[in-house]
Short mmCIF file of C-alpha atoms and ligand atoms in Angstrom, two decimals:
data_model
loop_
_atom_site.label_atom_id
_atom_site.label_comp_id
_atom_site.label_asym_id
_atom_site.label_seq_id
_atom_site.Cartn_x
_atom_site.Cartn_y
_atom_site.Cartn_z
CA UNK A 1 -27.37 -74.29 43.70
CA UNK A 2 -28.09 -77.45 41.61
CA UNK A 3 -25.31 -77.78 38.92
CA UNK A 4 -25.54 -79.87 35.67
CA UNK A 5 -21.99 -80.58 34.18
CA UNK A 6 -21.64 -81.84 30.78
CA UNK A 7 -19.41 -84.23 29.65
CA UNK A 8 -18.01 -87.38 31.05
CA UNK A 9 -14.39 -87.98 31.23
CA UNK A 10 -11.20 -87.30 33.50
CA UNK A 11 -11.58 -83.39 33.01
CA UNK A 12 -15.15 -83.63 33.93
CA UNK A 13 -14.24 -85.81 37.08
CA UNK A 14 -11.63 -83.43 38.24
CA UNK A 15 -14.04 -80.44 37.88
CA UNK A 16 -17.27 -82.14 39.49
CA UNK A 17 -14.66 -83.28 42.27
CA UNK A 18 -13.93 -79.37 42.87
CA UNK A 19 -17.50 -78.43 42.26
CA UNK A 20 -19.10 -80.90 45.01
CA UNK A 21 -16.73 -79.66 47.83
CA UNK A 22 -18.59 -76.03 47.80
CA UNK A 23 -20.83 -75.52 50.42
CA UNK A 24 -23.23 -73.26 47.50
CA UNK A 25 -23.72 -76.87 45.90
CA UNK A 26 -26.78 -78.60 46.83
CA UNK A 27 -27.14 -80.94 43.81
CA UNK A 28 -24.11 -82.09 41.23
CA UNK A 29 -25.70 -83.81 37.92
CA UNK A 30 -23.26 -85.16 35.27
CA UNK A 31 -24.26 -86.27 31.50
CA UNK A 32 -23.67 -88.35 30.38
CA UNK A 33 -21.04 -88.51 33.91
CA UNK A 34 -18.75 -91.41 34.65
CA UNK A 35 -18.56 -94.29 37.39
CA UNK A 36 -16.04 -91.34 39.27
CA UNK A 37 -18.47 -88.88 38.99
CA UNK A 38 -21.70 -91.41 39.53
CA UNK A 39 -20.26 -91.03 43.85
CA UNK A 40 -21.18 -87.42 43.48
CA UNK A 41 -24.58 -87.23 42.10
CA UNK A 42 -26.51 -88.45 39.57
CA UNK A 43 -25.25 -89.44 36.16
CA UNK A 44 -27.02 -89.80 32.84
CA UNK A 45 -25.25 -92.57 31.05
CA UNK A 46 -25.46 -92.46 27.44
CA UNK A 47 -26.68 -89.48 27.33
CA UNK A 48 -24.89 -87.27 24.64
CA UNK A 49 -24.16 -83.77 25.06
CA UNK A 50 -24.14 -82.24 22.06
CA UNK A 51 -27.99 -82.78 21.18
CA UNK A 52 -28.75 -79.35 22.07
CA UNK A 53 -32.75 -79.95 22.63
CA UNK A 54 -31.87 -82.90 24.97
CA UNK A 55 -29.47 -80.67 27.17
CA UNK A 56 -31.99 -77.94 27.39
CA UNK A 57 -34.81 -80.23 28.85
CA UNK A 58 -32.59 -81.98 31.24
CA UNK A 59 -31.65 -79.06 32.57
CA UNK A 60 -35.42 -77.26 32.89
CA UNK A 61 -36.45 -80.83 34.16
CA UNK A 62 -33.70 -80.75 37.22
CA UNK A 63 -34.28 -77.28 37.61
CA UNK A 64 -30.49 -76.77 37.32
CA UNK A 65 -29.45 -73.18 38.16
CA UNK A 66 -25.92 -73.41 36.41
CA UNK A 67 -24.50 -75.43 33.44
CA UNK A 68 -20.87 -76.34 33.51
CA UNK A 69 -19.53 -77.18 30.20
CA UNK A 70 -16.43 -79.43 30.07
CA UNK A 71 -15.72 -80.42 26.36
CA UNK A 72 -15.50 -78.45 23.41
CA UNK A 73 -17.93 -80.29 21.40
CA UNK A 74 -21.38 -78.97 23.14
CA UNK A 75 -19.60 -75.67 22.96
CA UNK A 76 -19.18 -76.31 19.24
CA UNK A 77 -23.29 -77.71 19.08
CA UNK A 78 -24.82 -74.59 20.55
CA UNK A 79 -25.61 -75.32 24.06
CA UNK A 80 -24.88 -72.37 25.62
CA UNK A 81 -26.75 -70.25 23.32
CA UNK A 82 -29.88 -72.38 23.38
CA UNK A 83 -29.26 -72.42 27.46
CA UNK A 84 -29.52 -68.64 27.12
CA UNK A 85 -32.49 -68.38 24.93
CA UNK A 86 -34.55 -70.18 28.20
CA UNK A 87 -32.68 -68.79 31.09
CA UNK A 88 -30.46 -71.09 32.11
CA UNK A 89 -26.99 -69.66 33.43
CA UNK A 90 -24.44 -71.96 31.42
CA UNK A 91 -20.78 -71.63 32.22
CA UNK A 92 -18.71 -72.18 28.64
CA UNK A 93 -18.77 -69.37 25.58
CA UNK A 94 -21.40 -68.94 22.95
CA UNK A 95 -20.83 -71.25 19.50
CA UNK A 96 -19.57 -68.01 17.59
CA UNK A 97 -16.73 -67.26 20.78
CA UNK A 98 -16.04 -71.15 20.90
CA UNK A 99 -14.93 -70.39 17.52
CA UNK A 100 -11.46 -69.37 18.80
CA UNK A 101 -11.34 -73.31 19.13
CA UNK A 102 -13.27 -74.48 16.40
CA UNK A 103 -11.97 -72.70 13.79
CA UNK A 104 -8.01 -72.02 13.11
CA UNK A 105 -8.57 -69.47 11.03
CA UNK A 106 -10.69 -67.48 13.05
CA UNK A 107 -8.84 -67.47 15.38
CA UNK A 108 -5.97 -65.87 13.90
CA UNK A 109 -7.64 -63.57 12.03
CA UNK A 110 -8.60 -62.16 16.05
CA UNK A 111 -5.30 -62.46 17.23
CA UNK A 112 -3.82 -60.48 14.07
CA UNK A 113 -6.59 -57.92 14.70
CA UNK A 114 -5.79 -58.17 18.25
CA UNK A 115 -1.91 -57.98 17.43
CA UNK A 116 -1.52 -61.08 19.37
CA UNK A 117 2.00 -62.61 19.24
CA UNK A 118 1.56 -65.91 17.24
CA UNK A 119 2.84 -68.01 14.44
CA UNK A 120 2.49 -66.03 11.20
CA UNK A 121 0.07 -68.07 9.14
CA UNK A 122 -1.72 -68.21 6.14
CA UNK A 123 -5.14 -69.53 5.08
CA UNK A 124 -6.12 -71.13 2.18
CA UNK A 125 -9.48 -73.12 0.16
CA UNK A 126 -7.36 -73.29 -2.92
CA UNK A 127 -4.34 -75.94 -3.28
CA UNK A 128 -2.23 -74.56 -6.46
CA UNK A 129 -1.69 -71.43 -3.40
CA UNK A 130 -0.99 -73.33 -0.77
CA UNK A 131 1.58 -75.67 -2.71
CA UNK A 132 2.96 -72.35 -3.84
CA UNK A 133 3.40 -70.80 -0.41
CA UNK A 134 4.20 -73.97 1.33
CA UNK A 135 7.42 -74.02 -1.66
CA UNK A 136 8.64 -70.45 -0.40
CA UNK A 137 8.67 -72.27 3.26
CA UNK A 138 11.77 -73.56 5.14
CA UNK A 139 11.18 -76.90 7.23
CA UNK A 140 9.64 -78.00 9.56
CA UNK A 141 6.45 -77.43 7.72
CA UNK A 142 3.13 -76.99 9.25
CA UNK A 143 -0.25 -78.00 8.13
CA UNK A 144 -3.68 -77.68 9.81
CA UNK A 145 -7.25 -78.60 9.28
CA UNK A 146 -9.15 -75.66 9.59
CA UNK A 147 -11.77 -76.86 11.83
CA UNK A 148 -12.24 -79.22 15.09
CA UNK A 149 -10.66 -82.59 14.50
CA UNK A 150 -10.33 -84.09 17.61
CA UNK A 151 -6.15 -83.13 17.73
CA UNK A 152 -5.57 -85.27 14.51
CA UNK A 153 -5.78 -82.43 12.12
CA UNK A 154 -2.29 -80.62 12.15
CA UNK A 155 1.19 -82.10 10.79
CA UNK A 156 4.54 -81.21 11.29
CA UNK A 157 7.04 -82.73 9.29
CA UNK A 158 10.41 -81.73 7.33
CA UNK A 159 8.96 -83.20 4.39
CA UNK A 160 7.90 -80.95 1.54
CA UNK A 161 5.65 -84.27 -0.18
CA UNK A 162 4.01 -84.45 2.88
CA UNK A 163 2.99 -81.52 3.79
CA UNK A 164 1.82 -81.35 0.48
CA UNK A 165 0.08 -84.38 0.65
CA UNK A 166 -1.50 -83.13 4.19
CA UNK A 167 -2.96 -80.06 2.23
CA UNK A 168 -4.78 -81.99 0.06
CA UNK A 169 -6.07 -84.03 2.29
CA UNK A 170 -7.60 -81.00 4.49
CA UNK A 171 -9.12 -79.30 1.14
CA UNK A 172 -10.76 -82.61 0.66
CA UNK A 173 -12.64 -82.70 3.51
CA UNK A 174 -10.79 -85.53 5.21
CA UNK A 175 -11.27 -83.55 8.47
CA UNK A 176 -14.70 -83.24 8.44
CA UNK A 177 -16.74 -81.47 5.22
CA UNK A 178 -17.16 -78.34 7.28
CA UNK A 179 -13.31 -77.66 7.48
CA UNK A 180 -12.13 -77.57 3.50
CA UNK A 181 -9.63 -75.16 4.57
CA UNK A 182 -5.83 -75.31 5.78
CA UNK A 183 -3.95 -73.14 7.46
CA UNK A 184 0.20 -73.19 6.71
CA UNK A 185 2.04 -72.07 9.52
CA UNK A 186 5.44 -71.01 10.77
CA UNK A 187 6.95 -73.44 12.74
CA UNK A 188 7.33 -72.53 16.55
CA UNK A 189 10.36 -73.84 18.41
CA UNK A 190 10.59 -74.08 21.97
CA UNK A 191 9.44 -75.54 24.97
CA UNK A 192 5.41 -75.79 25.19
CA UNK A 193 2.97 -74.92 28.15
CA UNK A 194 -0.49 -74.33 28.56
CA UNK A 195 -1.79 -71.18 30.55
CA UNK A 196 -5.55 -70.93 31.20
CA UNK A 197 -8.07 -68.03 32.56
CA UNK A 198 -11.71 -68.03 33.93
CA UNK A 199 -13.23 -64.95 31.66
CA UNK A 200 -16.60 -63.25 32.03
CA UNK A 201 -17.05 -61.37 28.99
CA UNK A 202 -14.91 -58.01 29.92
CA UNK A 203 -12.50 -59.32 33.25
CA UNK A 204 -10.42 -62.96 33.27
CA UNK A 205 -8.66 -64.23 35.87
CA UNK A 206 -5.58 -66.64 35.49
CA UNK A 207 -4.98 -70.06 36.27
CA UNK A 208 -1.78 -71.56 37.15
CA UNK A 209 0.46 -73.18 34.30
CA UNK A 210 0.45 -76.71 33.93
CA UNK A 211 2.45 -78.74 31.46
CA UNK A 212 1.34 -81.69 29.64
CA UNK A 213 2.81 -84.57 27.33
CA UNK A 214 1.35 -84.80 24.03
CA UNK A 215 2.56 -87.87 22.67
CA UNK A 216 2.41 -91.61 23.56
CA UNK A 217 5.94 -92.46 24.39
CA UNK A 218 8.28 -92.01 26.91
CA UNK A 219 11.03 -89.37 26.22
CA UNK A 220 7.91 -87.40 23.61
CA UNK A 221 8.03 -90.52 20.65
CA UNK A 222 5.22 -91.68 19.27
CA UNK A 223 1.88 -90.06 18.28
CA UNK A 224 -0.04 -87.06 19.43
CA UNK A 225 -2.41 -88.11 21.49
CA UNK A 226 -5.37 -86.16 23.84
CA UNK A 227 -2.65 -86.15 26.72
CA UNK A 228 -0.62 -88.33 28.78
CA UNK A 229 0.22 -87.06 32.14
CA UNK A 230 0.73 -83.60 33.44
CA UNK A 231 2.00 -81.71 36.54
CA UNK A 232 1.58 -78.15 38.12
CA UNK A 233 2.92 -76.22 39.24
CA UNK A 234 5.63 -75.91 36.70
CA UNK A 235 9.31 -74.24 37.34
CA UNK A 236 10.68 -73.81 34.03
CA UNK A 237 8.50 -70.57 32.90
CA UNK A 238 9.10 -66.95 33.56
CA UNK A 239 7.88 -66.37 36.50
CA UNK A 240 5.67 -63.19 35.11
CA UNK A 241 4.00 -65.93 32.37
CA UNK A 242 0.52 -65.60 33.61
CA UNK A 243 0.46 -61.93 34.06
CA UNK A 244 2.07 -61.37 30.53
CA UNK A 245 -0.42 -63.83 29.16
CA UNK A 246 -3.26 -61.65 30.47
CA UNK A 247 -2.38 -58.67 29.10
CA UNK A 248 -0.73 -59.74 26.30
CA UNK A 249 -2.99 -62.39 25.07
CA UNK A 250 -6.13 -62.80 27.09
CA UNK A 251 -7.32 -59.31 27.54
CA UNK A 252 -7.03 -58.38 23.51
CA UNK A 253 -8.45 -61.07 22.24
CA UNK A 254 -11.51 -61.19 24.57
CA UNK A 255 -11.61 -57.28 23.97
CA UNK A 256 -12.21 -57.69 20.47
CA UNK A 257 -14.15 -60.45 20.91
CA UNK A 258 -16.35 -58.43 23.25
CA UNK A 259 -16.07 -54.90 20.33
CA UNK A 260 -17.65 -57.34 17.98
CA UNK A 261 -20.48 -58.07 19.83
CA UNK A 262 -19.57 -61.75 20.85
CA UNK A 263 -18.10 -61.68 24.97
CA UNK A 264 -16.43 -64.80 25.81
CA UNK A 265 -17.04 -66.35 28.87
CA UNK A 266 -15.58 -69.22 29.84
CA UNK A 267 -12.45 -71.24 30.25
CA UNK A 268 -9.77 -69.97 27.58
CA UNK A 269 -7.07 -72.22 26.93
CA UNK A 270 -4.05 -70.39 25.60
CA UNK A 271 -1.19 -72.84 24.36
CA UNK A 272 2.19 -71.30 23.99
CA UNK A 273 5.57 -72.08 22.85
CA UNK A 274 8.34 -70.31 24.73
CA UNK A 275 10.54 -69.05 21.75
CA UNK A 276 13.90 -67.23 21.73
CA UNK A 277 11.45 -64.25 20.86
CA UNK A 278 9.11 -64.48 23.88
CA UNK A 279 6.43 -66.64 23.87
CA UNK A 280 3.68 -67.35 21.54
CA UNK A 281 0.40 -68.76 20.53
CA UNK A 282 0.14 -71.93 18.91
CA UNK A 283 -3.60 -72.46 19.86
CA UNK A 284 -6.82 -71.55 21.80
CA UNK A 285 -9.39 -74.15 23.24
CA UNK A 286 -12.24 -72.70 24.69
CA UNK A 287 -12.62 -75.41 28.03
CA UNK A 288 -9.76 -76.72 30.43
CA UNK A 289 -7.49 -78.72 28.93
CA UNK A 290 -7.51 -82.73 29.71
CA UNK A 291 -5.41 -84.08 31.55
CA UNK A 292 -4.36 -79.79 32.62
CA UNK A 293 -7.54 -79.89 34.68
CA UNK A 294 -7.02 -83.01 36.80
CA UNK A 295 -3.49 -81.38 38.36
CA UNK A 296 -4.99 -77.53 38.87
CA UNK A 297 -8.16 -78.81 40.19
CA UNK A 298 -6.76 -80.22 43.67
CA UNK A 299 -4.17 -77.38 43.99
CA UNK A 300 -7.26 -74.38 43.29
CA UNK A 301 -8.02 -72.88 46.97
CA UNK A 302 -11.48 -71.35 45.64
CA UNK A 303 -15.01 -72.28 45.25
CA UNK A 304 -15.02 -72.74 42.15
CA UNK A 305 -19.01 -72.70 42.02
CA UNK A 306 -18.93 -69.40 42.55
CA UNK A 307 -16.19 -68.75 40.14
CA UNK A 308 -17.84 -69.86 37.58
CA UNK A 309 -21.45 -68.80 38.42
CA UNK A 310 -20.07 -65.01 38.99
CA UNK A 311 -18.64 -65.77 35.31
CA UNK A 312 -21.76 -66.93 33.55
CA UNK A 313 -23.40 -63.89 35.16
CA UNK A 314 -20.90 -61.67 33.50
CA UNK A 315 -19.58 -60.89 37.21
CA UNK A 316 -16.44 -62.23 37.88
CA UNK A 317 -14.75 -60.55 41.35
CA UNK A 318 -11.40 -59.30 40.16
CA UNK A 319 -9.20 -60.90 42.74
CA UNK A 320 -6.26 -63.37 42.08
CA UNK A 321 -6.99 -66.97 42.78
CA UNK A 322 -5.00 -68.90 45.47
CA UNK A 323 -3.33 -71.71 45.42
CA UNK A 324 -2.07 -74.28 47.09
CA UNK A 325 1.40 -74.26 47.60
CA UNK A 326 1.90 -78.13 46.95
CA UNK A 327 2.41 -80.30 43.40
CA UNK A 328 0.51 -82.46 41.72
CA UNK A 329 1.33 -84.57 39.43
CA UNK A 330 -1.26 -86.47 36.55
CA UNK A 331 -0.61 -90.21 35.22
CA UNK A 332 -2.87 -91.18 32.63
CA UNK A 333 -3.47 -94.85 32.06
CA UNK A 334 -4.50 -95.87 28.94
CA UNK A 335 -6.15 -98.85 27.09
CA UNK A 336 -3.91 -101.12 24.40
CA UNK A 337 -4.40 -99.88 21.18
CA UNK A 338 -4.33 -96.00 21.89
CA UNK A 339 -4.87 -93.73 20.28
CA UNK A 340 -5.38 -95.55 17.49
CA UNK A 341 -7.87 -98.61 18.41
CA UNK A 342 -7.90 -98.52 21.37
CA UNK A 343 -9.13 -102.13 23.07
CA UNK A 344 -12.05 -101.45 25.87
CA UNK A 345 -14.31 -103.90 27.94
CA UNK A 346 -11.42 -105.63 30.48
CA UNK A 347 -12.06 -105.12 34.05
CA UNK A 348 -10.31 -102.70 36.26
CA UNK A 349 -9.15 -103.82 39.81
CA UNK A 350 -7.21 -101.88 42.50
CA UNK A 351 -8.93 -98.82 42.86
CA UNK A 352 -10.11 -99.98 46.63
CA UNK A 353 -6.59 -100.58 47.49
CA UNK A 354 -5.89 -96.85 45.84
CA UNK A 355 -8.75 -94.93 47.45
CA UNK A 356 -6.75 -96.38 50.73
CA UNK A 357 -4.11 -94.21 49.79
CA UNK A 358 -3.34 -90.36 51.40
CA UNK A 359 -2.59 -87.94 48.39
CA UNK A 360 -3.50 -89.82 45.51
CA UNK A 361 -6.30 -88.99 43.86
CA UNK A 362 -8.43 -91.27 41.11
CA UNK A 363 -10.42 -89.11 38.51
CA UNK A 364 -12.20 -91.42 35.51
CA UNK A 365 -11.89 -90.88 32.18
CA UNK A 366 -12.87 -94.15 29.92
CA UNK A 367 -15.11 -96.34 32.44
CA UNK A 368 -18.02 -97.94 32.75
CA UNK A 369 -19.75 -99.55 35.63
CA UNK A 370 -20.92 -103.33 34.74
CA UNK A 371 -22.79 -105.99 37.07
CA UNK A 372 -19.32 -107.11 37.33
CA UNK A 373 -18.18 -104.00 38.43
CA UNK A 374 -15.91 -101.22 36.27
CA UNK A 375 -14.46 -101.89 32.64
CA UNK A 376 -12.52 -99.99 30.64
CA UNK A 377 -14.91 -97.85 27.93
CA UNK A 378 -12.06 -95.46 25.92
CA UNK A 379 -9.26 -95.00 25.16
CA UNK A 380 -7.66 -92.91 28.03
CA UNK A 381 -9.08 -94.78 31.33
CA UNK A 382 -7.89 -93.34 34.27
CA UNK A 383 -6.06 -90.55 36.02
CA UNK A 384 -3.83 -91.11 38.70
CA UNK A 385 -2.91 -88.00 40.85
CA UNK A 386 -0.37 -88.05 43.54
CA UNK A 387 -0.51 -84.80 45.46
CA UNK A 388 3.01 -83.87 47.65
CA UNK A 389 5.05 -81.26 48.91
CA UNK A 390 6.82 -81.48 45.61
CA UNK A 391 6.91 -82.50 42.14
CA UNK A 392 9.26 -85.51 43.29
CA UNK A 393 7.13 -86.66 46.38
CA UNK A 394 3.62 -85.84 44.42
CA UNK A 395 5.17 -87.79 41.45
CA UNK A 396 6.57 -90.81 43.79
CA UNK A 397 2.97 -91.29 44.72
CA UNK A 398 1.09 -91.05 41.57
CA UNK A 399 3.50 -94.14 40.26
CA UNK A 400 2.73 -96.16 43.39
CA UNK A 401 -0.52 -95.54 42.92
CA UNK A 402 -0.17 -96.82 38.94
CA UNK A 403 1.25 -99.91 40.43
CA UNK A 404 -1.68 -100.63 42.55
CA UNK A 405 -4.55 -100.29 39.98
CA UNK A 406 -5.23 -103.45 37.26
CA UNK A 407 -5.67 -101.91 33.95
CA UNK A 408 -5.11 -105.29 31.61
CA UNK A 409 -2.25 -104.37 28.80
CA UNK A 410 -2.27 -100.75 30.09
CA UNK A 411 -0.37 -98.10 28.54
CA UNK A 412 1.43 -95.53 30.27
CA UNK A 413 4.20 -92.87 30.13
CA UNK A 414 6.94 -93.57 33.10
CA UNK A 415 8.51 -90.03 32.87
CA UNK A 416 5.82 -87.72 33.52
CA UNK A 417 7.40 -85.02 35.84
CA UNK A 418 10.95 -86.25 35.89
P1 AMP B 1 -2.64 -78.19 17.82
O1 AMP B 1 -3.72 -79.19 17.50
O2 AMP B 1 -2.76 -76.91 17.07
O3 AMP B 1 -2.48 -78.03 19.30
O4 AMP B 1 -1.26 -78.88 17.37
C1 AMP B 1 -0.86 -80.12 17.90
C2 AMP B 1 0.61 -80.11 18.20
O5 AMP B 1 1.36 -79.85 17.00
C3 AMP B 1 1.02 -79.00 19.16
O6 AMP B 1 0.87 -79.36 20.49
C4 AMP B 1 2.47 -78.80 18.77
O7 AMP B 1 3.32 -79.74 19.40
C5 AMP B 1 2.49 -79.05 17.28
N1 AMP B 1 2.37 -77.76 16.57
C6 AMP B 1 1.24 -77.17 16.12
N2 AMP B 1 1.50 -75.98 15.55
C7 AMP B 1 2.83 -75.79 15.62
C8 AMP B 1 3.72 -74.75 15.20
N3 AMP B 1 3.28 -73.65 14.57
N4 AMP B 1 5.02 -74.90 15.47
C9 AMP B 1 5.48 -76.01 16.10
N5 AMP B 1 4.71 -77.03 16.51
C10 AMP B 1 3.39 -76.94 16.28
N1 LIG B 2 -4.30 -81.62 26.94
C1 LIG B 2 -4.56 -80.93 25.74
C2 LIG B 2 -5.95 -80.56 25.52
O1 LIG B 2 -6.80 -80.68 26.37
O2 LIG B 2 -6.25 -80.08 24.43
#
């Protein structure tokens, strides 16, 4: 089968990585695709994803057979419904399911209906009621854009003038115009971890947990950021996590997605917090998560191919993935200046040296390839993945790795999987 992924950074490396090594594969297209991804097939720099009418002629023109969505925002644009309307099999859920990412509200209005445990919330277009119900709160408050906004829309914060300052900001459309609402929520306390499944519209299948680090700084200081580093498997969870969050989150909500009309297939991202009452959500994405991807990827024992074309077809076999018994462990390395401004264009050395390396793996995120060879082009650059027996021996050689590879004035976190 010819495949066309969309999307172009570390996630999208990790996946096409996964996606070449099955024999059903003929053909692996990326767009726009990345100098990782450019060794596997052909790429499409430049080429942006969320034009909807652009996606649907590349893929009639390569006669693609499946479409692999990696980011939210094509999700967001329509591309799977347009896919649909000409035939295409596309892997990712419709814009109106996506909407368990895109919109906040939305999604808790599912998961109430659902009776999904989550963080009791309230949703407002009007500020005198929000001030008034963010007053009757305790600390830590927190405040959410409605809509997408790229992980910069929420706050938590103990201050009352803040929060209240966060709400206005919100109603006024500093998050985008299309998201003039905010959601106050209770404040969740507890340990976080991210648990995905592969759905097609009535079965899902889980994924192993995998923990990622949020924010820039060692010892979780700094600001929230798309992701730092991140390890699986992970030994601090129930051991039942994934099976409760099946039945307890991922087959209601994708039941009354389905009783509505709109099935969700795809990736479902459910982020918990493990609180002294059990766990709950604090969010859904509707894709992997980045850098999540890049450390389940190598451990998955499946074609994945077929995993996701059985999904797109509404077919998914109802077996439990395997796994690979051994860790892996994610160190992203990032440009100076991120997240804020982050500083691109210096050259990137040492990746020969690293490809000489057993168990590491090097999936690009921010990279371009010049005349002069490959620059930095974003923020997050490049993830290094040391695979081992365990977390301390796949860890051990992802910071090796990190020493070997030139990213000028990079930035990253030295306690990822301590
Ligand atoms: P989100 O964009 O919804 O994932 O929120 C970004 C980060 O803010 C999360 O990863 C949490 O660390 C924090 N956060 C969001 N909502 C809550 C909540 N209800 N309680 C505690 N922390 C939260
Ligand atoms: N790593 C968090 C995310 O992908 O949203």
């Amino acid at each position: 089968m010819k495949v066309l992924l969309l999307g172009g950074g570390g996630r999208e490396h990790a996946l096409g990585w996964k996606l070449a090594e099955s024999p059903e594969v003929t053909t692996l297209l990326a767009a726009p695709g990345n100098p990782g991804l450019a060794a596997l097939g052909p790429v499409f720099p430049g080429f942006d994803p969320t034009d909807v009418m652009a996606v649907v002629d590349l893929a009639l023109a390569n006669a693609a057979d499946l479409v692999v969505v990696g980011p939210e925002a094509p999700l967001a644009a329509g591309v799977v419904d347009a896919l649909a309307e000409v035939g295409v099999a596309a892997f990712g859920p419709t814009k109106d399911a996506a909407r368990l990412e895109t919109s906040k509200a939305f999604a808790k209005e599912v998961m109430t209906r659902a009776r999904v445990p989550t963080a009791a919330a309230a949703v407002f277009d009007d500020a005198r009621a929000a001030h008034a119900h963010l007053e009757a709160q305790a600390p830590p408050y927190v405040v959410k854009a409605d809509g997408l906004a790229a992980g910069k829309g929420v706050l938590v914060t103990d201050d009352l003038a803040a929060a209240r300052a966060w709400v206005e900001r919100c109603l006024a459309g500093g998050f985008g115009a299309g998201s003039r609402t905010v959601v106050v929520e209770e404040y969740l306390a507890g340990p976080e971890i991210s648990v995905f499944a592969i759905c097609d519209g009535e079965r899902a299948l889980g994924l192993e947990p995998a923990r990622d680090y949020k924010r820039l700084g060692d010892g979780d200081v700094g600001p929230n950021t798309g992701g730092m580093g991140a390890y699986s498997p992970v030994d601090d969870v129930p051991a039942d996590l994934v099976a409760w969050t099946l039945d307890h989150v991922v087959v209601p909500t994708t039941a009354a997605l389905a009783e509505e009309g709109t099935p969700y297939r795809g990736i479902l991202y459910v982020g918990l917090v493990l609180t002294a009452d059990g766990p709950k959500v604090l969010e859904f994405n509707a894709r992997l998560g980045d850098p999540e991807c890049q450390v389940l990827m190598p451990r998955l024992e499946e074609d994945l191919a077929v995993l996701f074309a059985e999904a797109a077809a509404g077919g998914l076999e109802a077996a439990p993935l395997r796994w690979s018994d051994r860790a892996a462990v994610d160190v992203v390395l990032a440009s100076p200046g991120y997240p804020e401004a982050p500083e691109t264009g210096a050259p990137i050395t040492g990746l020969e040296d690293v490809a000489r390396l057993g168990d590491v793996l090097v999936f690009h995120a921010g990279t371009r390839r010049t005349a002069e060879g490959v620059v930095t082009a974003g923020g997050r650059v490049l993830n290094v993945v040391g695979l081992g027996g365990d977390r301390a021996e796949a860890r051990r050689r992802a910071y090796e790795a990190v020493e070997l590879v030139d990213v000028p004035g990079k930035r990253f976190r030295r306690d990822i999987a301590e």
